[in-house]
């Protein structure tokens, strides 16, 4: 596997900015997850009978977590400046539009930026590609049940890495972490690297768009295009942006940039003039963001699905029919979203300025409910504790802002006739937010019944059973409401966006790839 290229991309959670993120006038607070998709690209072994006329170049793509998930493609060159990637039919009839389009468009761009001859040399006899996602991307309820394990973080940690789902790809229950965006981003980025379309150090620097290399920006634009093409529409793009750049304050690009390539005739147009980072029509912004130190993002899969396109359609219809009312509400929500982002970033600054006061503040508020964080007169009125009080006040501000966002998102749902935060979810999130050491929470993205997120204190040197996350887990495991809550292992990603990996450094990855190669 010495010649293999291994690239990963994270999932996403839209903490704030649901619906608003569709409009470039507004932004969204996006956190990238520690749960990632991995693409491993290796040269396809040469057949013993292979010679110069052994037939077309082949690309084999496998997703070993699913049944009937191997796809074979032939690469055909049409003249000096065109390439086609044709799927080879198999007995299962299985197709993967996302993978096919990623291969076709990335190879087409490679021909434009390099040449047919250069691409042929880079492909050699073909490519052997393995794609896997961390377990969090798919519901593990059935796997836990089969092992007689309760739905806890400890149980999830006992499951094999890249656990087999036991179903076909189209039948899997997803958890809403942005699996298709993470998959496409890791595949496109891996191909661009492996085929030498972008420099080997393209993903060495991290940060938002301001710090990104041209290679990272090219991977972003191409992944956005492929993802939109596969979905048949130009979405907000925050999920792909999170997969490329990591946690961020995201402002979308003008959909018009991709319109020429989305039509039926778009496949015959040159890609680079539109996809290139030098095209000023790519006016998105990804401003770096991170959660405060000694806090932890907690996510839970809720077993009651929502039809996100249906929710979005109804909200946009309400907005169009009630433009003044909608604008006033969206402006209010945007102000709260922006303030939440700034407050959380301010907490990181406070931690850097006075690590002792910050550590003490986190340890203190971890033991009591948010309503009591400044109830102690020794802290509230004692100048000797002013640094401690400043930190606690910032955490209170973050709590109040997150609750304000929830309140206004519920109001939007009521006006649009859409369950953005349905009563069952309100009861669950309220129960969690009332736990000692919980800063805030909500229903991510477009809302509905799919999931919840929480931001909790995670103090250093604290006994595990006394951690706020342990208290939250006890709420989830004993919750008697109408919803079935199952935790996810994901936290915020340390690596920012696309990351080049060493095969043996990712637990379980080498074993999965080598098992596929036998």
PDB file of C-alpha atoms in Angstrom, residues 181-477:
ATOM      1  CA  UNK A 181     -20.906  15.714   1.365  1.00  0.00           C
ATOM      2  CA  UNK A 182     -18.100  14.137   3.409  1.00  0.00           C
ATOM      3  CA  UNK A 183     -17.904  11.179   1.008  1.00  0.00           C
ATOM      4  CA  UNK A 184     -17.711  13.338  -2.125  1.00  0.00           C
ATOM      5  CA  UNK A 185     -15.222  15.742  -0.553  1.00  0.00           C
ATOM      6  CA  UNK A 186     -12.872  12.954   0.535  1.00  0.00           C
ATOM      7  CA  UNK A 187     -13.125  11.222  -2.856  1.00  0.00           C
ATOM      8  CA  UNK A 188     -12.650  14.361  -4.958  1.00  0.00           C
ATOM      9  CA  UNK A 189      -9.798  15.608  -2.762  1.00  0.00           C
ATOM     10  CA  UNK A 190      -8.118  12.200  -2.811  1.00  0.00           C
ATOM     11  CA  UNK A 191      -8.334  11.971  -6.595  1.00  0.00           C
ATOM     12  CA  UNK A 192      -6.961  15.492  -7.098  1.00  0.00           C
ATOM     13  CA  UNK A 193      -3.966  14.577  -4.916  1.00  0.00           C
ATOM     14  CA  UNK A 194      -3.396  11.072  -6.281  1.00  0.00           C
ATOM     15  CA  UNK A 195      -3.520  12.252  -9.891  1.00  0.00           C
ATOM     16  CA  UNK A 196      -1.190  15.184  -9.128  1.00  0.00           C
ATOM     17  CA  UNK A 197      -3.756  17.750 -10.197  1.00  0.00           C
ATOM     18  CA  UNK A 198      -3.006  19.776  -7.050  1.00  0.00           C
ATOM     19  CA  UNK A 199       0.259  19.998  -5.070  1.00  0.00           C
ATOM     20  CA  UNK A 200       0.945  17.371  -2.407  1.00  0.00           C
ATOM     21  CA  UNK A 201       0.910  20.028   0.333  1.00  0.00           C
ATOM     22  CA  UNK A 202      -2.493  21.480  -0.620  1.00  0.00           C
ATOM     23  CA  UNK A 203      -4.076  20.390   2.669  1.00  0.00           C
ATOM     24  CA  UNK A 204      -1.096  21.157   4.918  1.00  0.00           C
ATOM     25  CA  UNK A 205      -2.404  24.573   5.995  1.00  0.00           C
ATOM     26  CA  UNK A 206      -5.663  24.906   7.915  1.00  0.00           C
ATOM     27  CA  UNK A 207      -8.165  27.677   8.531  1.00  0.00           C
ATOM     28  CA  UNK A 208     -10.940  29.327   6.555  1.00  0.00           C
ATOM     29  CA  UNK A 209     -10.914  30.624   3.009  1.00  0.00           C
ATOM     30  CA  UNK A 210      -8.409  33.383   3.835  1.00  0.00           C
ATOM     31  CA  UNK A 211      -5.685  30.875   4.801  1.00  0.00           C
ATOM     32  CA  UNK A 212      -6.579  28.112   2.330  1.00  0.00           C
ATOM     33  CA  UNK A 213      -4.295  26.987  -0.481  1.00  0.00           C
ATOM     34  CA  UNK A 214      -5.441  27.144  -4.086  1.00  0.00           C
ATOM     35  CA  UNK A 215      -5.573  23.349  -4.045  1.00  0.00           C
ATOM     36  CA  UNK A 216      -7.964  23.271  -1.083  1.00  0.00           C
ATOM     37  CA  UNK A 217     -10.164  25.903  -2.730  1.00  0.00           C
ATOM     38  CA  UNK A 218     -10.220  23.927  -5.995  1.00  0.00           C
ATOM     39  CA  UNK A 219     -11.237  20.790  -4.074  1.00  0.00           C
ATOM     40  CA  UNK A 220     -14.014  22.807  -2.412  1.00  0.00           C
ATOM     41  CA  UNK A 221     -15.416  24.186  -5.656  1.00  0.00           C
ATOM     42  CA  UNK A 222     -15.286  20.820  -7.426  1.00  0.00           C
ATOM     43  CA  UNK A 223     -16.861  18.985  -4.474  1.00  0.00           C
ATOM     44  CA  UNK A 224     -19.644  21.599  -4.292  1.00  0.00           C
ATOM     45  CA  UNK A 225     -20.341  21.105  -7.997  1.00  0.00           C
ATOM     46  CA  UNK A 226     -20.342  17.293  -7.855  1.00  0.00           C
ATOM     47  CA  UNK A 227     -22.537  17.277  -4.735  1.00  0.00           C
ATOM     48  CA  UNK A 228     -25.048  19.656  -6.322  1.00  0.00           C
ATOM     49  CA  UNK A 229     -25.063  17.663  -9.567  1.00  0.00           C
ATOM     50  CA  UNK A 230     -25.644  14.381  -7.736  1.00  0.00           C
ATOM     51  CA  UNK A 231     -28.498  15.883  -5.695  1.00  0.00           C
ATOM     52  CA  UNK A 232     -30.033  17.592  -8.722  1.00  0.00           C
ATOM     53  CA  UNK A 233     -30.051  21.053  -7.123  1.00  0.00           C
ATOM     54  CA  UNK A 234     -27.733  23.758  -5.830  1.00  0.00           C
ATOM     55  CA  UNK A 235     -28.038  23.642  -2.048  1.00  0.00           C
ATOM     56  CA  UNK A 236     -26.523  25.962   0.530  1.00  0.00           C
ATOM     57  CA  UNK A 237     -23.209  24.097   0.468  1.00  0.00           C
ATOM     58  CA  UNK A 238     -22.459  24.393   4.186  1.00  0.00           C
ATOM     59  CA  UNK A 239     -21.965  20.623   4.500  1.00  0.00           C
ATOM     60  CA  UNK A 240     -19.315  20.498   1.757  1.00  0.00           C
ATOM     61  CA  UNK A 241     -17.667  23.647   3.109  1.00  0.00           C
ATOM     62  CA  UNK A 242     -17.431  22.039   6.568  1.00  0.00           C
ATOM     63  CA  UNK A 243     -15.949  18.897   4.984  1.00  0.00           C
ATOM     64  CA  UNK A 244     -13.289  21.008   3.224  1.00  0.00           C
ATOM     65  CA  UNK A 245     -12.470  23.758   5.754  1.00  0.00           C
ATOM     66  CA  UNK A 246     -13.717  22.459   9.129  1.00  0.00           C
ATOM     67  CA  UNK A 247     -15.690  24.408  11.749  1.00  0.00           C
ATOM     68  CA  UNK A 248     -16.640  27.845  10.478  1.00  0.00           C
ATOM     69  CA  UNK A 249     -19.026  30.741  10.197  1.00  0.00           C
ATOM     70  CA  UNK A 250     -20.333  29.980   6.697  1.00  0.00           C
ATOM     71  CA  UNK A 251     -21.808  32.328   4.114  1.00  0.00           C
ATOM     72  CA  UNK A 252     -22.975  30.603   0.967  1.00  0.00           C
ATOM     73  CA  UNK A 253     -21.953  31.202  -2.656  1.00  0.00           C
ATOM     74  CA  UNK A 254     -24.311  32.636  -5.272  1.00  0.00           C
ATOM     75  CA  UNK A 255     -25.992  29.605  -6.903  1.00  0.00           C
ATOM     76  CA  UNK A 256     -25.606  31.313 -10.289  1.00  0.00           C
ATOM     77  CA  UNK A 257     -21.928  30.303 -10.392  1.00  0.00           C
ATOM     78  CA  UNK A 258     -22.913  26.666 -11.022  1.00  0.00           C
ATOM     79  CA  UNK A 259     -25.988  27.197 -13.215  1.00  0.00           C
ATOM     80  CA  UNK A 260     -24.143  26.716 -16.550  1.00  0.00           C
ATOM     81  CA  UNK A 261     -22.860  23.322 -15.389  1.00  0.00           C
ATOM     82  CA  UNK A 262     -26.171  22.120 -13.941  1.00  0.00           C
ATOM     83  CA  UNK A 263     -28.074  22.013 -17.247  1.00  0.00           C
ATOM     84  CA  UNK A 264     -28.184  19.050 -19.620  1.00  0.00           C
ATOM     85  CA  UNK A 265     -25.635  20.751 -21.860  1.00  0.00           C
ATOM     86  CA  UNK A 266     -23.357  21.524 -18.922  1.00  0.00           C
ATOM     87  CA  UNK A 267     -21.424  18.276 -19.232  1.00  0.00           C
ATOM     88  CA  UNK A 268     -19.926  19.474 -22.536  1.00  0.00           C
ATOM     89  CA  UNK A 269     -18.644  22.765 -21.099  1.00  0.00           C
ATOM     90  CA  UNK A 270     -15.056  23.167 -19.876  1.00  0.00           C
ATOM     91  CA  UNK A 271     -14.989  22.884 -16.089  1.00  0.00           C
ATOM     92  CA  UNK A 272     -11.961  24.909 -15.104  1.00  0.00           C
ATOM     93  CA  UNK A 273     -13.175  28.392 -16.137  1.00  0.00           C
ATOM     94  CA  UNK A 274     -16.093  27.934 -13.714  1.00  0.00           C
ATOM     95  CA  UNK A 275     -14.542  25.694 -11.020  1.00  0.00           C
ATOM     96  CA  UNK A 276     -11.222  27.532 -10.711  1.00  0.00           C
ATOM     97  CA  UNK A 277     -10.665  29.461  -7.438  1.00  0.00           C
ATOM     98  CA  UNK A 278      -9.710  32.462  -9.576  1.00  0.00           C
ATOM     99  CA  UNK A 279     -13.368  32.722 -10.679  1.00  0.00           C
ATOM    100  CA  UNK A 280     -14.604  35.649  -8.561  1.00  0.00           C
ATOM    101  CA  UNK A 281     -18.188  34.353  -8.779  1.00  0.00           C
ATOM    102  CA  UNK A 282     -17.236  31.946  -5.966  1.00  0.00           C
ATOM    103  CA  UNK A 283     -18.168  34.486  -3.297  1.00  0.00           C
ATOM    104  CA  UNK A 284     -18.651  32.137  -0.322  1.00  0.00           C
ATOM    105  CA  UNK A 285     -16.931  32.804   3.004  1.00  0.00           C
ATOM    106  CA  UNK A 286     -15.678  30.295   5.557  1.00  0.00           C
ATOM    107  CA  UNK A 287     -14.453  32.171   8.633  1.00  0.00           C
ATOM    108  CA  UNK A 288     -12.619  29.935  11.127  1.00  0.00           C
ATOM    109  CA  UNK A 289     -14.599  28.943  14.202  1.00  0.00           C
ATOM    110  CA  UNK A 290     -13.999  26.623  17.129  1.00  0.00           C
ATOM    111  CA  UNK A 291     -15.801  25.648  20.294  1.00  0.00           C
ATOM    112  CA  UNK A 292     -14.316  26.934  23.571  1.00  0.00           C
ATOM    113  CA  UNK A 293     -11.684  24.917  25.452  1.00  0.00           C
ATOM    114  CA  UNK A 294     -12.911  22.424  28.034  1.00  0.00           C
ATOM    115  CA  UNK A 295     -16.306  22.154  26.368  1.00  0.00           C
ATOM    116  CA  UNK A 296     -17.667  19.215  24.464  1.00  0.00           C
ATOM    117  CA  UNK A 297     -20.161  18.872  21.649  1.00  0.00           C
ATOM    118  CA  UNK A 298     -22.634  16.049  22.290  1.00  0.00           C
ATOM    119  CA  UNK A 299     -24.909  14.640  19.595  1.00  0.00           C
ATOM    120  CA  UNK A 300     -27.806  12.226  19.706  1.00  0.00           C
ATOM    121  CA  UNK A 301     -29.667  10.393  16.981  1.00  0.00           C
ATOM    122  CA  UNK A 302     -33.420  10.544  17.607  1.00  0.00           C
ATOM    123  CA  UNK A 303     -35.411   7.664  16.165  1.00  0.00           C
ATOM    124  CA  UNK A 304     -38.130   9.666  14.435  1.00  0.00           C
ATOM    125  CA  UNK A 305     -37.126  10.902  10.990  1.00  0.00           C
ATOM    126  CA  UNK A 306     -37.943  14.150   9.205  1.00  0.00           C
ATOM    127  CA  UNK A 307     -38.248  14.930   5.500  1.00  0.00           C
ATOM    128  CA  UNK A 308     -35.784  17.845   5.297  1.00  0.00           C
ATOM    129  CA  UNK A 309     -36.643  18.917   1.698  1.00  0.00           C
ATOM    130  CA  UNK A 310     -40.326  19.080   2.682  1.00  0.00           C
ATOM    131  CA  UNK A 311     -39.526  21.225   5.740  1.00  0.00           C
ATOM    132  CA  UNK A 312     -37.347  23.586   3.711  1.00  0.00           C
ATOM    133  CA  UNK A 313     -39.910  23.910   0.938  1.00  0.00           C
ATOM    134  CA  UNK A 314     -42.659  24.910   3.339  1.00  0.00           C
ATOM    135  CA  UNK A 315     -40.484  27.439   5.166  1.00  0.00           C
ATOM    136  CA  UNK A 316     -39.371  29.059   1.911  1.00  0.00           C
ATOM    137  CA  UNK A 317     -42.990  29.217   0.737  1.00  0.00           C
ATOM    138  CA  UNK A 318     -43.977  30.964   3.991  1.00  0.00           C
ATOM    139  CA  UNK A 319     -41.058  33.371   3.595  1.00  0.00           C
ATOM    140  CA  UNK A 320     -42.083  34.276   0.062  1.00  0.00           C
ATOM    141  CA  UNK A 321     -45.710  34.870   1.056  1.00  0.00           C
ATOM    142  CA  UNK A 322     -44.840  36.807   4.232  1.00  0.00           C
ATOM    143  CA  UNK A 323     -41.701  38.660   3.204  1.00  0.00           C
ATOM    144  CA  UNK A 324     -41.790  41.505   5.761  1.00  0.00           C
ATOM    145  CA  UNK A 325     -42.633  39.277   8.713  1.00  0.00           C
ATOM    146  CA  UNK A 326     -40.058  36.718   7.582  1.00  0.00           C
ATOM    147  CA  UNK A 327     -37.311  39.312   7.125  1.00  0.00           C
ATOM    148  CA  UNK A 328     -37.870  40.737  10.606  1.00  0.00           C
ATOM    149  CA  UNK A 329     -37.721  37.269  12.169  1.00  0.00           C
ATOM    150  CA  UNK A 330     -34.719  36.145  10.114  1.00  0.00           C
ATOM    151  CA  UNK A 331     -32.840  39.358  11.011  1.00  0.00           C
ATOM    152  CA  UNK A 332     -33.548  38.682  14.693  1.00  0.00           C
ATOM    153  CA  UNK A 333     -32.351  35.089  14.429  1.00  0.00           C
ATOM    154  CA  UNK A 334     -29.260  36.152  12.472  1.00  0.00           C
ATOM    155  CA  UNK A 335     -28.351  38.670  15.163  1.00  0.00           C
ATOM    156  CA  UNK A 336     -28.568  35.913  17.773  1.00  0.00           C
ATOM    157  CA  UNK A 337     -26.568  33.504  15.603  1.00  0.00           C
ATOM    158  CA  UNK A 338     -23.793  36.030  15.057  1.00  0.00           C
ATOM    159  CA  UNK A 339     -23.728  36.901  18.755  1.00  0.00           C
ATOM    160  CA  UNK A 340     -23.486  33.210  19.692  1.00  0.00           C
ATOM    161  CA  UNK A 341     -20.531  32.740  17.347  1.00  0.00           C
ATOM    162  CA  UNK A 342     -18.736  35.785  18.783  1.00  0.00           C
ATOM    163  CA  UNK A 343     -19.442  34.759  22.381  1.00  0.00           C
ATOM    164  CA  UNK A 344     -18.099  31.240  21.890  1.00  0.00           C
ATOM    165  CA  UNK A 345     -14.978  32.632  20.189  1.00  0.00           C
ATOM    166  CA  UNK A 346     -14.621  35.156  23.032  1.00  0.00           C
ATOM    167  CA  UNK A 347     -14.517  32.267  25.513  1.00  0.00           C
ATOM    168  CA  UNK A 348     -11.461  30.893  23.689  1.00  0.00           C
ATOM    169  CA  UNK A 349      -9.831  34.315  24.024  1.00  0.00           C
ATOM    170  CA  UNK A 350     -10.636  34.428  27.754  1.00  0.00           C
ATOM    171  CA  UNK A 351      -9.085  30.993  28.193  1.00  0.00           C
ATOM    172  CA  UNK A 352      -5.891  32.200  26.500  1.00  0.00           C
ATOM    173  CA  UNK A 353      -5.788  35.406  28.569  1.00  0.00           C
ATOM    174  CA  UNK A 354      -6.266  33.787  31.980  1.00  0.00           C
ATOM    175  CA  UNK A 355      -6.157  30.009  31.878  1.00  0.00           C
ATOM    176  CA  UNK A 356      -6.432  29.688  35.657  1.00  0.00           C
ATOM    177  CA  UNK A 357      -9.631  31.750  35.951  1.00  0.00           C
ATOM    178  CA  UNK A 358     -11.086  29.959  32.918  1.00  0.00           C
ATOM    179  CA  UNK A 359     -10.307  26.498  34.313  1.00  0.00           C
ATOM    180  CA  UNK A 360     -11.842  27.406  37.683  1.00  0.00           C
ATOM    181  CA  UNK A 361     -14.952  28.819  35.996  1.00  0.00           C
ATOM    182  CA  UNK A 362     -15.527  25.690  33.927  1.00  0.00           C
ATOM    183  CA  UNK A 363     -15.009  23.456  36.965  1.00  0.00           C
ATOM    184  CA  UNK A 364     -17.464  25.545  39.021  1.00  0.00           C
ATOM    185  CA  UNK A 365     -20.308  25.816  36.489  1.00  0.00           C
ATOM    186  CA  UNK A 366     -19.967  22.098  35.713  1.00  0.00           C
ATOM    187  CA  UNK A 367     -21.448  21.341  39.119  1.00  0.00           C
ATOM    188  CA  UNK A 368     -24.628  23.482  38.965  1.00  0.00           C
ATOM    189  CA  UNK A 369     -27.477  24.367  36.626  1.00  0.00           C
ATOM    190  CA  UNK A 370     -27.105  27.404  34.385  1.00  0.00           C
ATOM    191  CA  UNK A 371     -29.695  29.412  36.357  1.00  0.00           C
ATOM    192  CA  UNK A 372     -27.365  29.241  39.382  1.00  0.00           C
ATOM    193  CA  UNK A 373     -24.076  30.091  37.678  1.00  0.00           C
ATOM    194  CA  UNK A 374     -23.880  33.586  39.198  1.00  0.00           C
ATOM    195  CA  UNK A 375     -26.048  32.957  42.254  1.00  0.00           C
ATOM    196  CA  UNK A 376     -23.057  32.662  44.581  1.00  0.00           C
ATOM    197  CA  UNK A 377     -22.555  36.153  46.147  1.00  0.00           C
ATOM    198  CA  UNK A 378     -18.867  35.391  46.726  1.00  0.00           C
ATOM    199  CA  UNK A 379     -18.461  35.351  42.938  1.00  0.00           C
ATOM    200  CA  UNK A 380     -21.107  37.842  41.821  1.00  0.00           C
ATOM    201  CA  UNK A 381     -20.039  40.659  44.163  1.00  0.00           C
ATOM    202  CA  UNK A 382     -16.404  39.981  44.985  1.00  0.00           C
ATOM    203  CA  UNK A 383     -13.845  41.999  43.017  1.00  0.00           C
ATOM    204  CA  UNK A 384     -11.237  39.382  43.825  1.00  0.00           C
ATOM    205  CA  UNK A 385     -13.168  37.057  41.548  1.00  0.00           C
ATOM    206  CA  UNK A 386     -13.633  39.517  38.671  1.00  0.00           C
ATOM    207  CA  UNK A 387     -11.722  37.376  36.136  1.00  0.00           C
ATOM    208  CA  UNK A 388     -13.749  34.330  37.174  1.00  0.00           C
ATOM    209  CA  UNK A 389     -16.971  36.330  36.906  1.00  0.00           C
ATOM    210  CA  UNK A 390     -16.142  37.538  33.379  1.00  0.00           C
ATOM    211  CA  UNK A 391     -15.757  33.946  32.185  1.00  0.00           C
ATOM    212  CA  UNK A 392     -18.979  32.808  33.863  1.00  0.00           C
ATOM    213  CA  UNK A 393     -20.856  35.785  32.389  1.00  0.00           C
ATOM    214  CA  UNK A 394     -19.676  34.784  28.910  1.00  0.00           C
ATOM    215  CA  UNK A 395     -20.942  31.230  29.455  1.00  0.00           C
ATOM    216  CA  UNK A 396     -24.276  32.654  30.658  1.00  0.00           C
ATOM    217  CA  UNK A 397     -24.426  34.799  27.525  1.00  0.00           C
ATOM    218  CA  UNK A 398     -23.834  31.703  25.355  1.00  0.00           C
ATOM    219  CA  UNK A 399     -26.613  29.890  27.231  1.00  0.00           C
ATOM    220  CA  UNK A 400     -29.069  32.773  26.827  1.00  0.00           C
ATOM    221  CA  UNK A 401     -28.275  33.201  23.130  1.00  0.00           C
ATOM    222  CA  UNK A 402     -28.781  29.509  22.379  1.00  0.00           C
ATOM    223  CA  UNK A 403     -32.121  29.605  24.187  1.00  0.00           C
ATOM    224  CA  UNK A 404     -33.070  32.747  22.252  1.00  0.00           C
ATOM    225  CA  UNK A 405     -32.260  31.044  18.970  1.00  0.00           C
ATOM    226  CA  UNK A 406     -34.448  28.090  19.948  1.00  0.00           C
ATOM    227  CA  UNK A 407     -37.341  30.380  20.854  1.00  0.00           C
ATOM    228  CA  UNK A 408     -37.227  32.235  17.543  1.00  0.00           C
ATOM    229  CA  UNK A 409     -36.747  29.069  15.481  1.00  0.00           C
ATOM    230  CA  UNK A 410     -39.856  27.635  17.165  1.00  0.00           C
ATOM    231  CA  UNK A 411     -41.701  30.830  16.249  1.00  0.00           C
ATOM    232  CA  UNK A 412     -40.656  30.426  12.613  1.00  0.00           C
ATOM    233  CA  UNK A 413     -41.863  26.832  12.677  1.00  0.00           C
ATOM    234  CA  UNK A 414     -45.236  27.866  14.061  1.00  0.00           C
ATOM    235  CA  UNK A 415     -45.687  30.603  11.448  1.00  0.00           C
ATOM    236  CA  UNK A 416     -44.645  28.327   8.593  1.00  0.00           C
ATOM    237  CA  UNK A 417     -46.609  25.338   9.894  1.00  0.00           C
ATOM    238  CA  UNK A 418     -43.429  23.261  10.119  1.00  0.00           C
ATOM    239  CA  UNK A 419     -42.088  21.239  13.106  1.00  0.00           C
ATOM    240  CA  UNK A 420     -38.660  22.931  13.305  1.00  0.00           C
ATOM    241  CA  UNK A 421     -38.509  22.180  17.031  1.00  0.00           C
ATOM    242  CA  UNK A 422     -41.550  19.972  17.656  1.00  0.00           C
ATOM    243  CA  UNK A 423     -42.922  19.719  21.219  1.00  0.00           C
ATOM    244  CA  UNK A 424     -41.336  16.298  21.742  1.00  0.00           C
ATOM    245  CA  UNK A 425     -37.909  17.711  20.877  1.00  0.00           C
ATOM    246  CA  UNK A 426     -38.530  20.784  23.039  1.00  0.00           C
ATOM    247  CA  UNK A 427     -39.208  18.538  26.040  1.00  0.00           C
ATOM    248  CA  UNK A 428     -36.058  16.504  25.382  1.00  0.00           C
ATOM    249  CA  UNK A 429     -33.753  19.503  24.856  1.00  0.00           C
ATOM    250  CA  UNK A 430     -35.235  21.282  27.907  1.00  0.00           C
ATOM    251  CA  UNK A 431     -34.516  18.211  30.026  1.00  0.00           C
ATOM    252  CA  UNK A 432     -30.920  18.195  28.810  1.00  0.00           C
ATOM    253  CA  UNK A 433     -30.301  21.939  29.127  1.00  0.00           C
ATOM    254  CA  UNK A 434     -31.454  21.825  32.754  1.00  0.00           C
ATOM    255  CA  UNK A 435     -28.624  19.417  33.615  1.00  0.00           C
ATOM    256  CA  UNK A 436     -25.714  20.872  35.594  1.00  0.00           C
ATOM    257  CA  UNK A 437     -22.861  21.961  33.343  1.00  0.00           C
ATOM    258  CA  UNK A 438     -24.870  22.114  30.109  1.00  0.00           C
ATOM    259  CA  UNK A 439     -24.268  25.402  28.266  1.00  0.00           C
ATOM    260  CA  UNK A 440     -26.909  25.106  25.553  1.00  0.00           C
ATOM    261  CA  UNK A 441     -28.461  22.916  22.920  1.00  0.00           C
ATOM    262  CA  UNK A 442     -30.964  22.648  20.140  1.00  0.00           C
ATOM    263  CA  UNK A 443     -32.139  20.814  17.065  1.00  0.00           C
ATOM    264  CA  UNK A 444     -29.508  21.078  14.310  1.00  0.00           C
ATOM    265  CA  UNK A 445     -29.944  22.228  10.737  1.00  0.00           C
ATOM    266  CA  UNK A 446     -33.493  22.330   9.425  1.00  0.00           C
ATOM    267  CA  UNK A 447     -34.804  20.870  12.674  1.00  0.00           C
ATOM    268  CA  UNK A 448     -37.446  18.171  12.907  1.00  0.00           C
ATOM    269  CA  UNK A 449     -37.205  14.876  14.754  1.00  0.00           C
ATOM    270  CA  UNK A 450     -33.806  13.621  13.569  1.00  0.00           C
ATOM    271  CA  UNK A 451     -31.280  14.737  16.155  1.00  0.00           C
ATOM    272  CA  UNK A 452     -30.268  17.090  18.952  1.00  0.00           C
ATOM    273  CA  UNK A 453     -26.996  18.818  19.847  1.00  0.00           C
ATOM    274  CA  UNK A 454     -25.669  19.968  23.201  1.00  0.00           C
ATOM    275  CA  UNK A 455     -22.637  21.976  24.271  1.00  0.00           C
ATOM    276  CA  UNK A 456     -21.502  20.871  27.728  1.00  0.00           C
ATOM    277  CA  UNK A 457     -18.650  21.731  30.056  1.00  0.00           C
ATOM    278  CA  UNK A 458     -15.807  19.221  29.993  1.00  0.00           C
ATOM    279  CA  UNK A 459     -13.561  20.126  32.952  1.00  0.00           C
ATOM    280  CA  UNK A 460     -10.075  18.708  33.222  1.00  0.00           C
ATOM    281  CA  UNK A 461      -9.217  16.115  35.880  1.00  0.00           C
ATOM    282  CA  UNK A 462     -12.853  15.396  36.671  1.00  0.00           C
ATOM    283  CA  UNK A 463     -13.985  11.889  37.654  1.00  0.00           C
ATOM    284  CA  UNK A 464     -15.883  10.430  34.666  1.00  0.00           C
ATOM    285  CA  UNK A 465     -19.108   9.889  36.628  1.00  0.00           C
ATOM    286  CA  UNK A 466     -19.156  13.575  37.620  1.00  0.00           C
ATOM    287  CA  UNK A 467     -18.739  14.948  34.098  1.00  0.00           C
ATOM    288  CA  UNK A 468     -21.733  16.848  32.649  1.00  0.00           C
ATOM    289  CA  UNK A 469     -21.577  14.479  29.661  1.00  0.00           C
ATOM    290  CA  UNK A 470     -22.178  11.534  32.013  1.00  0.00           C
ATOM    291  CA  UNK A 471     -25.194  13.301  33.498  1.00  0.00           C
ATOM    292  CA  UNK A 472     -26.562  13.961  30.017  1.00  0.00           C
ATOM    293  CA  UNK A 473     -26.080  10.315  29.116  1.00  0.00           C
ATOM    294  CA  UNK A 474     -28.114   9.306  32.144  1.00  0.00           C
ATOM    295  CA  UNK A 475     -30.925  11.613  30.968  1.00  0.00           C
ATOM    296  CA  UNK A 476     -30.804  10.048  27.497  1.00  0.00           C
ATOM    297  CA  UNK A 477     -30.707   6.442  28.720  1.00  0.00           C
TER     298      UNK A 477
END
